[in-house]
Short mmCIF file of C-alpha atoms in Angstrom, two decimals:
data_model
loop_
_atom_site.label_atom_id
_atom_site.label_comp_id
_atom_site.label_asym_id
_atom_site.label_seq_id
_atom_site.Cartn_x
_atom_site.Cartn_y
_atom_site.Cartn_z
CA UNK B 84 21.45 21.83 -8.26
CA UNK B 85 23.87 19.86 -6.07
CA UNK B 86 27.28 18.79 -7.29
CA UNK B 87 26.18 15.15 -7.21
CA UNK B 88 23.09 15.89 -9.28
CA UNK B 89 25.22 17.85 -11.75
CA UNK B 90 27.44 14.82 -12.17
CA UNK B 91 24.45 12.58 -12.89
CA UNK B 92 24.56 10.86 -9.50
CA UNK B 93 21.51 10.51 -7.27
CA UNK B 94 21.32 10.68 -3.51
CA UNK B 95 18.00 8.81 -3.34
CA UNK B 96 17.82 5.33 -1.85
CA UNK B 97 14.76 4.47 -3.97
CA UNK B 98 15.71 2.44 -7.02
CA UNK B 99 12.56 3.50 -8.85
CA UNK B 100 13.59 7.18 -8.59
CA UNK B 101 16.76 6.62 -10.62
CA UNK B 102 17.09 7.04 -14.37
CA UNK B 103 18.17 3.96 -16.29
CA UNK B 104 21.81 5.12 -16.65
CA UNK B 105 21.90 5.78 -12.90
CA UNK B 106 20.36 2.38 -12.21
CA UNK B 107 22.86 0.66 -14.49
CA UNK B 108 25.77 2.29 -12.64
CA UNK B 109 24.24 1.55 -9.24
CA UNK B 110 23.35 -2.09 -9.72
CA UNK B 111 26.67 -3.10 -11.22
CA UNK B 112 28.71 -1.96 -8.24
CA UNK B 113 30.67 -4.75 -6.57
CA UNK B 114 28.54 -4.75 -3.39
CA UNK B 115 25.20 -3.71 -4.86
CA UNK B 116 22.33 -4.51 -2.50
CA UNK B 117 18.60 -4.12 -3.08
CA UNK B 118 16.06 -4.24 -0.26
CA UNK B 119 12.43 -5.13 -0.95
CA UNK B 120 10.08 -4.07 1.87
CA UNK B 121 7.42 -6.73 2.39
CA UNK B 122 4.17 -6.17 4.23
CA UNK B 123 0.55 -7.25 4.10
CA UNK B 124 -2.96 -5.95 3.51
CA UNK B 125 -4.78 -7.50 6.42
CA UNK B 126 -6.89 -6.81 9.47
CA UNK B 127 -5.05 -5.63 12.57
CA UNK B 128 -7.89 -5.53 15.04
CA UNK B 129 -10.44 -2.73 15.39
CA UNK B 130 -7.76 -0.13 16.15
CA UNK B 131 -4.91 -0.51 13.63
CA UNK B 132 -4.92 -0.01 9.84
CA UNK B 133 -4.86 -2.74 7.22
CA UNK B 134 -1.44 -1.49 6.06
CA UNK B 135 0.20 -1.92 9.48
CA UNK B 136 2.91 -4.39 8.42
CA UNK B 137 3.70 -2.51 5.21
CA UNK B 138 3.96 0.78 7.06
CA UNK B 139 6.35 -0.78 9.58
CA UNK B 140 8.66 -2.24 6.92
CA UNK B 141 8.70 1.05 4.98
CA UNK B 142 9.28 3.36 7.92
CA UNK B 143 11.90 1.29 9.73
CA UNK B 144 13.77 0.66 6.48
CA UNK B 145 13.70 4.36 5.60
CA UNK B 146 15.20 5.23 8.99
CA UNK B 147 17.85 2.53 8.62
CA UNK B 148 18.88 3.64 5.14
CA UNK B 149 19.16 7.26 6.27
CA UNK B 150 21.77 6.23 8.85
CA UNK B 151 24.00 4.31 6.46
CA UNK B 152 26.95 5.93 4.69
CA UNK B 153 25.75 8.16 1.82
CA UNK B 154 27.87 6.23 -0.69
CA UNK B 155 26.75 2.78 0.46
CA UNK B 156 25.55 0.77 -2.57
CA UNK B 157 22.07 0.00 -1.26
CA UNK B 158 18.64 0.86 -2.69
CA UNK B 159 15.06 -0.08 -1.93
CA UNK B 160 12.26 -1.27 -4.17
CA UNK B 161 8.68 -0.03 -3.74
CA UNK B 162 6.92 -2.01 -1.03
CA UNK B 163 5.06 -5.23 -1.72
CA UNK B 164 1.92 -4.23 0.17
CA UNK B 165 -0.26 -7.29 -0.45
CA UNK B 166 1.16 -10.48 0.97
CA UNK B 167 0.18 -13.98 2.03
CA UNK B 168 -2.52 -13.60 4.69
CA UNK B 169 -4.98 -16.52 4.55
CA UNK B 170 -5.07 -16.74 8.36
CA UNK B 171 -6.99 -13.45 8.42
CA UNK B 172 -9.56 -14.35 5.75
CA UNK B 173 -13.10 -13.53 6.82
CA UNK B 174 -12.13 -10.18 8.32
CA UNK B 175 -13.33 -7.43 5.94
CA UNK B 176 -10.59 -5.52 4.17
CA UNK B 177 -8.06 -8.35 4.20
CA UNK B 178 -6.53 -9.12 0.81
CA UNK B 179 -4.18 -12.05 0.25
CA UNK B 180 -2.12 -13.44 -2.58
CA UNK B 181 -1.76 -17.18 -3.00
CA UNK B 182 1.52 -18.72 -1.92
CA UNK B 183 2.32 -19.68 -5.51
CA UNK B 184 1.67 -16.21 -6.86
CA UNK B 185 3.81 -14.47 -4.24
CA UNK B 186 6.61 -17.01 -4.73
CA UNK B 187 6.52 -16.50 -8.49
CA UNK B 188 6.54 -12.72 -8.08
CA UNK B 189 9.69 -12.91 -5.96
CA UNK B 190 11.36 -15.25 -8.44
CA UNK B 191 10.51 -13.09 -11.46
CA UNK B 192 11.63 -9.81 -9.88
CA UNK B 193 14.69 -11.43 -8.31
CA UNK B 194 15.97 -13.08 -11.49
CA UNK B 195 15.72 -9.75 -13.33
CA UNK B 196 17.66 -7.97 -10.61
CA UNK B 197 20.33 -10.67 -10.68
CA UNK B 198 20.65 -10.37 -14.46
CA UNK B 199 21.30 -6.64 -14.00
CA UNK B 200 24.18 -7.24 -11.61
CA UNK B 201 22.60 -7.07 -8.14
CA UNK B 202 24.72 -9.03 -5.67
CA UNK B 203 22.30 -9.17 -2.73
CA UNK B 204 18.51 -9.01 -2.42
CA UNK B 205 17.05 -8.54 1.07
CA UNK B 206 13.38 -9.38 1.59
CA UNK B 207 12.64 -7.00 4.48
CA UNK B 208 9.44 -8.51 5.80
CA UNK B 209 7.20 -7.26 8.63
CA UNK B 210 4.38 -9.83 8.33
CA UNK B 211 4.87 -12.87 10.56
CA UNK B 212 2.42 -14.99 8.60
CA UNK B 213 4.69 -15.19 5.55
CA UNK B 214 8.08 -15.86 7.14
CA UNK B 215 8.23 -19.49 6.04
CA UNK B 216 6.88 -18.73 2.58
CA UNK B 217 9.51 -16.07 1.91
CA UNK B 218 12.24 -18.44 3.08
CA UNK B 219 11.03 -21.06 0.62
CA UNK B 220 10.71 -18.49 -2.17
CA UNK B 221 14.23 -17.23 -1.45
CA UNK B 222 15.59 -20.77 -1.78
CA UNK B 223 13.82 -21.23 -5.13
CA UNK B 224 15.11 -17.88 -6.36
CA UNK B 225 18.66 -18.70 -5.29
CA UNK B 226 18.55 -21.90 -7.35
CA UNK B 227 17.64 -19.81 -10.41
CA UNK B 228 19.99 -16.91 -9.63
CA UNK B 229 23.03 -18.55 -7.99
CA UNK B 230 25.24 -15.46 -8.27
CA UNK B 231 22.96 -13.39 -6.01
CA UNK B 232 22.48 -13.81 -2.26
CA UNK B 233 18.85 -13.68 -1.08
CA UNK B 234 18.19 -12.82 2.55
CA UNK B 235 14.59 -13.30 3.78
CA UNK B 236 14.45 -11.29 7.01
CA UNK B 237 11.73 -10.66 9.58
CA UNK B 238 11.59 -7.17 11.09
CA UNK B 239 11.12 -8.35 14.68
CA UNK B 240 13.40 -11.38 14.67
CA UNK B 241 16.62 -11.40 16.69
CA UNK B 242 16.30 -7.80 17.86
CA UNK B 243 18.04 -7.31 21.24
CA UNK B 244 16.35 -5.31 23.94
CA UNK B 245 12.72 -6.14 23.16
CA UNK B 246 12.43 -8.23 26.32
CA UNK B 247 13.13 -5.12 28.40
CA UNK B 248 10.21 -3.28 26.79
CA UNK B 249 7.49 -5.93 26.45
CA UNK B 250 6.58 -8.45 29.21
CA UNK B 251 7.78 -11.97 28.47
CA UNK B 252 4.35 -13.56 28.06
CA UNK B 253 3.22 -10.78 25.77
CA UNK B 254 6.45 -10.83 23.77
CA UNK B 255 5.96 -14.55 23.12
CA UNK B 256 2.18 -14.64 22.82
CA UNK B 257 1.14 -11.19 21.62
CA UNK B 258 1.21 -12.31 18.03
CA UNK B 259 -0.98 -9.78 16.27
CA UNK B 260 -2.11 -6.18 16.83
CA UNK B 261 -1.18 -6.42 20.49
CA UNK B 262 1.14 -4.35 22.69
CA UNK B 263 4.21 -4.24 20.44
CA UNK B 264 2.47 -3.42 17.17
CA UNK B 265 0.03 -0.98 18.76
CA UNK B 266 2.85 0.83 20.55
CA UNK B 267 4.99 1.08 17.43
CA UNK B 268 2.07 2.50 15.45
CA UNK B 269 1.40 5.02 18.23
CA UNK B 270 4.99 6.21 17.78
CA UNK B 271 5.00 6.25 13.98
CA UNK B 272 1.47 7.23 12.94
CA UNK B 273 -0.68 7.95 16.01
CA UNK B 274 -3.50 9.40 13.93
CA UNK B 275 -4.06 5.92 12.44
CA UNK B 276 -4.65 4.27 15.83
CA UNK B 277 -8.21 3.91 17.11
CA UNK B 278 -9.25 4.20 20.73
CA UNK B 279 -9.95 0.49 21.33
CA UNK B 280 -7.32 -1.50 23.27
CA UNK B 281 -8.51 -5.10 22.91
CA UNK B 282 -7.26 -8.10 24.84
CA UNK B 283 -8.26 -11.17 22.86
CA UNK B 284 -7.02 -14.38 21.30
CA UNK B 285 -6.11 -16.04 24.60
CA UNK B 286 -4.07 -19.15 23.82
CA UNK B 287 -1.87 -19.35 26.90
CA UNK B 288 -4.27 -20.28 29.70
CA UNK B 289 -5.03 -23.99 30.29
CA UNK B 290 -8.71 -23.10 30.60
CA UNK B 291 -8.83 -21.67 27.07
CA UNK B 292 -10.15 -24.02 24.41
CA UNK B 293 -7.67 -22.42 21.97
CA UNK B 294 -4.64 -23.33 24.10
CA UNK B 295 -2.60 -26.06 22.35
CA UNK B 296 -1.70 -29.25 24.26
CA UNK B 297 1.42 -29.15 26.46
CA UNK B 298 4.57 -28.88 24.36
CA UNK B 299 2.73 -27.35 21.41
CA UNK B 300 2.22 -23.67 20.63
CA UNK B 301 0.91 -21.34 17.96
CA UNK B 302 4.48 -20.46 17.01
CA UNK B 303 7.85 -21.78 18.06
CA UNK B 304 9.42 -25.23 18.15
CA UNK B 305 6.18 -27.21 17.69
CA UNK B 306 3.73 -24.84 15.99
CA UNK B 307 0.27 -25.23 14.54
CA UNK B 308 -1.23 -23.68 11.41
CA UNK B 309 -3.72 -21.45 13.21
CA UNK B 310 -6.36 -19.16 11.78
CA UNK B 311 -7.23 -15.92 13.53
CA UNK B 312 -10.88 -16.94 13.73
CA UNK B 313 -9.82 -19.94 15.85
CA UNK B 314 -8.65 -17.55 18.53
CA UNK B 315 -10.14 -14.11 18.32
CA UNK B 316 -13.34 -12.26 17.48
CA UNK B 317 -11.64 -8.86 17.38
CA UNK B 318 -8.68 -9.89 15.22
CA UNK B 319 -6.24 -9.20 18.04
CA UNK B 320 -4.07 -11.99 19.42
CA UNK B 321 -2.59 -10.72 22.65
CA UNK B 322 -3.10 -7.77 24.96
CA UNK B 323 -2.90 -4.22 23.64
CA UNK B 324 -3.91 -2.48 26.89
CA UNK B 325 -0.39 -1.47 27.98
CA UNK B 326 0.46 0.07 24.60
CA UNK B 327 1.97 3.55 24.59
CA UNK B 328 3.80 5.92 22.29
CA UNK B 329 6.74 5.91 24.72
CA UNK B 330 7.02 2.13 24.40
CA UNK B 331 6.71 2.47 20.63
CA UNK B 332 9.53 5.00 20.46
CA UNK B 333 11.78 2.65 22.41
CA UNK B 334 10.80 -0.24 20.12
CA UNK B 335 11.55 1.89 17.06
CA UNK B 336 14.99 2.72 18.45
CA UNK B 337 15.77 -0.96 19.06
CA UNK B 338 14.61 -1.98 15.59
CA UNK B 339 16.50 0.76 13.76
CA UNK B 340 19.71 0.18 15.72
CA UNK B 341 19.60 -3.57 15.10
CA UNK B 342 19.06 -3.28 11.36
CA UNK B 343 21.60 -0.47 10.93
CA UNK B 344 24.17 -2.83 12.46
CA UNK B 345 23.15 -5.77 10.26
CA UNK B 346 23.04 -3.79 7.03
CA UNK B 347 26.31 -2.10 7.91
CA UNK B 348 27.94 -5.49 8.40
CA UNK B 349 26.55 -6.77 5.11
CA UNK B 350 27.64 -3.71 3.13
CA UNK B 351 31.16 -3.83 4.59
CA UNK B 352 31.61 -7.38 3.31
CA UNK B 353 32.29 -8.88 -0.11
CA UNK B 354 29.87 -11.72 0.64
CA UNK B 355 28.65 -13.77 -1.17
CA UNK B 356 31.75 -15.23 -2.83
CA UNK B 357 31.87 -14.70 -6.57
CA UNK B 358 32.69 -18.36 -7.15
CA UNK B 359 30.83 -21.32 -5.61
CA UNK B 360 32.64 -23.03 -2.76
CA UNK B 361 34.16 -26.29 -3.98
CA UNK B 362 32.53 -29.48 -2.73
CA UNK B 363 34.96 -31.80 -0.96
CA UNK B 364 34.30 -35.49 -1.58
#
């Protein structure tokens, strides 16, 4: 038995592995932070598993947490492995929660965490199709739990160095099960990757019927609410042909480094302020 275990302290980062006295002590620390990995249960082409997004959020978060200071007051919840995925309906295996149900789930779990003293809840999301929904849910939760900061993050957003690993067109337009996701899975769980390397869901060529009018795009400044079936028969949106484990390892390094820096910055701060900022009339 380690000295920490003898003293009743746990070295695990998983909140659900703590006893209730350990959880009470953990969550009431002044900078207590809980991270909720968010994924999806949806098709990822003929070559990637349904749990792709969930696996990414779990594995990257686990690597990040292992690099933080052992005494950092941060713990993770079990993953939310079924998300909001209506764009992939019609592809066998896909399961999706309604927007209202997922929002209510976040509010109910979040308000309980806040009542137990948690200062910051990070929604660590790897599914691009629920970015906006989690932002809205976070705002609703914050209104009901004003003493707790809620940070709805997207795994791939704002990560420096990705443009050196993935070609620009593919980085912008490879939206699903394409080079980046296939490469990362080849690095993390190669036995789960099939042999197919589809190129499908073309929405960038003027000749493609799926290409939005000039100035519009599937994502970005002027997006459209697309469905996968509008674009792709395979479920892939982008080009997976250049995928490799080497690229995936480099992507993993970029992702882990980025989130270690962000979580380190958050944990070193006393943010959010304990008292609301006064409104100046």
